[in-house]
Amino acid sequence: MLELNFNDKKTVQKIAEILKESENILFITGAGISAESGLPTYRGIGGLYTTGTTEEGIPIEEALSGQMLKKHPNVTWKYLSQVERACYGKKFNTAHLIMANLEKAKNRVWVLTQNVDGFHTQAGSKNVIEIHGNFHYLFCTKCDFQENRESYTDLEFPPQCPKCNSFIRPDVVLFGEMLPFKKLEVLEKELTKGFDIVLSIGTTSVFPYISQPIVAASRLGVPTVEINPDETYISNIVTYKISSPAGVALQEIWNQLGK
C-alpha cells in the first residue's frame, strides 16, 4: 500500500487539527477519486479521448453532446454504453466512505462532485451535489417516466420509454448542455452559509464552478486543501497541498482524527 512522504505526513497533521475543530466542511471531488475504484478518468474512457475522434470520424465531445442526442440518439447512446461498460462492476472506495463518515460525525458536510458514478451516495453521503448528474438515473425526454438502473446491460440502444416509446436518456450533463439550475441553487445557498474548511480532491479544477469555492474561501482566509498527485490550477492557491492519491491521504487524516 502507498504511504505518504514525510512532508505530506506533516501536512496531514495540520489538516487533521483543523478538521477536529471544523463543523462545516465542503469536499469537491473529481475523476481522480473514482479512479481509485478502477474507473477510467476523463481521458481514459475506452481510449476514446486519447484519439479525440470516434469511429464515425467526429470528435467524442460531439458524439456525447446534447445536440447529437436529439438528432442521432443511436450515436450518443453507442458511446454512453461504452462509458457505462467501463464503469460496470466498480464500487465506492475508502475515500468515499471517509467523507460519508465525516458527514455523520460533523454538523454540516457537503460534497460537490463532478462524477456521475453515484459512488458518494452509495457510500452513505446524504448532502451531495452531483453537478454533472448521475449515470444510474434515466428519464424519458417526453413524458414523466424515470427509473434508477444499476447497469445498462439489458438495454437496447437507443432505449425507448416503456410508456410513450420516446427516447430515454441518463440524467447527466452532456457536452453543450447547461448545468442543472436547481443544483446550482443548492450550491450557491450552501456557499453563502460558509464553510470552515474546503477540500478539493482528485480534480483538475478547470471548470470555474469547481475552482471558485476554493478561490472564494482562500480570499476569505478559510483553510483550503488540495489532494491530488498532479499540479492543477488551484495548487498555488490552496493553504495545504498533498501530492498523493485520495484514499491514502484521507485514510491518514482519518487516523489522525482518531476515528
PDB file of N, CA and C in Angstrom, residues 6 40 62 75 78 101 111-112 123 141 145 152 175 181 202 205 219 224 236-237 243 258:
ATOM      1  N   PHE A   6       7.257  12.221   3.946  1.00  0.00           N
ATOM      2  CA  PHE A   6       7.420  12.929   5.225  1.00  0.00           C
ATOM      3  C   PHE A   6       6.691  14.273   5.236  1.00  0.00           C
ATOM      4  N   PRO A  40     -12.084   4.623 -15.273  1.00  0.00           N
ATOM      5  CA  PRO A  40     -11.186   5.417 -16.119  1.00  0.00           C
ATOM      6  C   PRO A  40     -11.424   6.896 -15.893  1.00  0.00           C
ATOM      7  N   GLU A  62     -18.531  15.799 -29.593  1.00  0.00           N
ATOM      8  CA  GLU A  62     -19.716  15.977 -30.433  1.00  0.00           C
ATOM      9  C   GLU A  62     -20.642  14.765 -30.320  1.00  0.00           C
ATOM     10  N   VAL A  75     -26.105   7.348 -31.963  1.00  0.00           N
ATOM     11  CA  VAL A  75     -24.669   7.657 -31.868  1.00  0.00           C
ATOM     12  C   VAL A  75     -24.287   7.963 -30.424  1.00  0.00           C
ATOM     13  N   LYS A  78     -24.446   4.936 -28.220  1.00  0.00           N
ATOM     14  CA  LYS A  78     -23.362   3.990 -28.511  1.00  0.00           C
ATOM     15  C   LYS A  78     -22.175   4.251 -27.580  1.00  0.00           C
ATOM     16  N   ASN A 101     -18.564   9.148   6.474  1.00  0.00           N
ATOM     17  CA  ASN A 101     -18.439   9.028   7.924  1.00  0.00           C
ATOM     18  C   ASN A 101     -18.252  10.392   8.582  1.00  0.00           C
ATOM     19  N   VAL A 111     -20.761  17.510  -0.232  1.00  0.00           N
ATOM     20  CA  VAL A 111     -19.870  17.060  -1.312  1.00  0.00           C
ATOM     21  C   VAL A 111     -20.374  17.650  -2.621  1.00  0.00           C
ATOM     22  N   LEU A 112     -19.512  18.377  -3.302  1.00  0.00           N
ATOM     23  CA  LEU A 112     -19.771  18.848  -4.667  1.00  0.00           C
ATOM     24  C   LEU A 112     -18.930  17.971  -5.581  1.00  0.00           C
ATOM     25  N   ALA A 123     -21.980   5.293  -0.913  1.00  0.00           N
ATOM     26  CA  ALA A 123     -21.138   5.146   0.277  1.00  0.00           C
ATOM     27  C   ALA A 123     -21.829   5.653   1.533  1.00  0.00           C
ATOM     28  N   THR A 141     -37.515  11.665 -22.417  1.00  0.00           N
ATOM     29  CA  THR A 141     -37.383  13.023 -22.941  1.00  0.00           C
ATOM     30  C   THR A 141     -38.739  13.656 -23.261  1.00  0.00           C
ATOM     31  N   PHE A 145     -41.806   9.406 -17.257  1.00  0.00           N
ATOM     32  CA  PHE A 145     -41.157   8.144 -16.891  1.00  0.00           C
ATOM     33  C   PHE A 145     -39.726   8.391 -16.428  1.00  0.00           C
ATOM     34  N   TYR A 152     -26.588  -0.894 -17.632  1.00  0.00           N
ATOM     35  CA  TYR A 152     -27.248  -0.776 -18.933  1.00  0.00           C
ATOM     36  C   TYR A 152     -27.250  -2.108 -19.689  1.00  0.00           C
ATOM     37  N   PHE A 175     -22.149  17.304 -23.334  1.00  0.00           N
ATOM     38  CA  PHE A 175     -21.450  18.472 -23.877  1.00  0.00           C
ATOM     39  C   PHE A 175     -22.452  19.426 -24.527  1.00  0.00           C
ATOM     40  N   PHE A 181     -30.109  23.939 -12.970  1.00  0.00           N
ATOM     41  CA  PHE A 181     -30.330  25.171 -12.212  1.00  0.00           C
ATOM     42  C   PHE A 181     -30.568  24.902 -10.731  1.00  0.00           C
ATOM     43  N   GLY A 202      -8.895  15.098  -6.173  1.00  0.00           N
ATOM     44  CA  GLY A 202      -8.911  14.365  -7.434  1.00  0.00           C
ATOM     45  C   GLY A 202      -9.534  15.095  -8.599  1.00  0.00           C
ATOM     46  N   SER A 205      -9.798  20.952 -11.518  1.00  0.00           N
ATOM     47  CA  SER A 205     -10.397  22.251 -11.195  1.00  0.00           C
ATOM     48  C   SER A 205     -10.403  23.218 -12.375  1.00  0.00           C
ATOM     49  N   ARG A 219      -9.739  33.687  -0.414  1.00  0.00           N
ATOM     50  CA  ARG A 219      -9.819  35.144  -0.252  1.00  0.00           C
ATOM     51  C   ARG A 219     -10.363  35.538   1.117  1.00  0.00           C
ATOM     52  N   THR A 224      -7.900  25.944   2.973  1.00  0.00           N
ATOM     53  CA  THR A 224      -8.224  25.162   1.772  1.00  0.00           C
ATOM     54  C   THR A 224      -7.187  24.069   1.576  1.00  0.00           C
ATOM     55  N   ASN A 236      -1.400  26.436  -6.419  1.00  0.00           N
ATOM     56  CA  ASN A 236      -0.688  27.571  -5.835  1.00  0.00           C
ATOM     57  C   ASN A 236      -1.600  28.483  -5.031  1.00  0.00           C
ATOM     58  N   ILE A 237      -2.886  28.105  -4.946  1.00  0.00           N
ATOM     59  CA  ILE A 237      -3.858  28.923  -4.216  1.00  0.00           C
ATOM     60  C   ILE A 237      -4.157  28.350  -2.841  1.00  0.00           C
ATOM     61  N   SER A 243       0.306  15.731  -2.276  1.00  0.00           N
ATOM     62  CA  SER A 243       0.514  15.138  -3.604  1.00  0.00           C
ATOM     63  C   SER A 243       0.444  13.624  -3.542  1.00  0.00           C
ATOM     64  N   GLY A 258      -8.403  10.120  14.958  1.00  0.00           N
ATOM     65  CA  GLY A 258      -8.673   9.146  15.986  1.00  0.00           C
ATOM     66  C   GLY A 258      -9.955   8.383  15.786  1.00  0.00           C
TER      67      GLY A 258
END
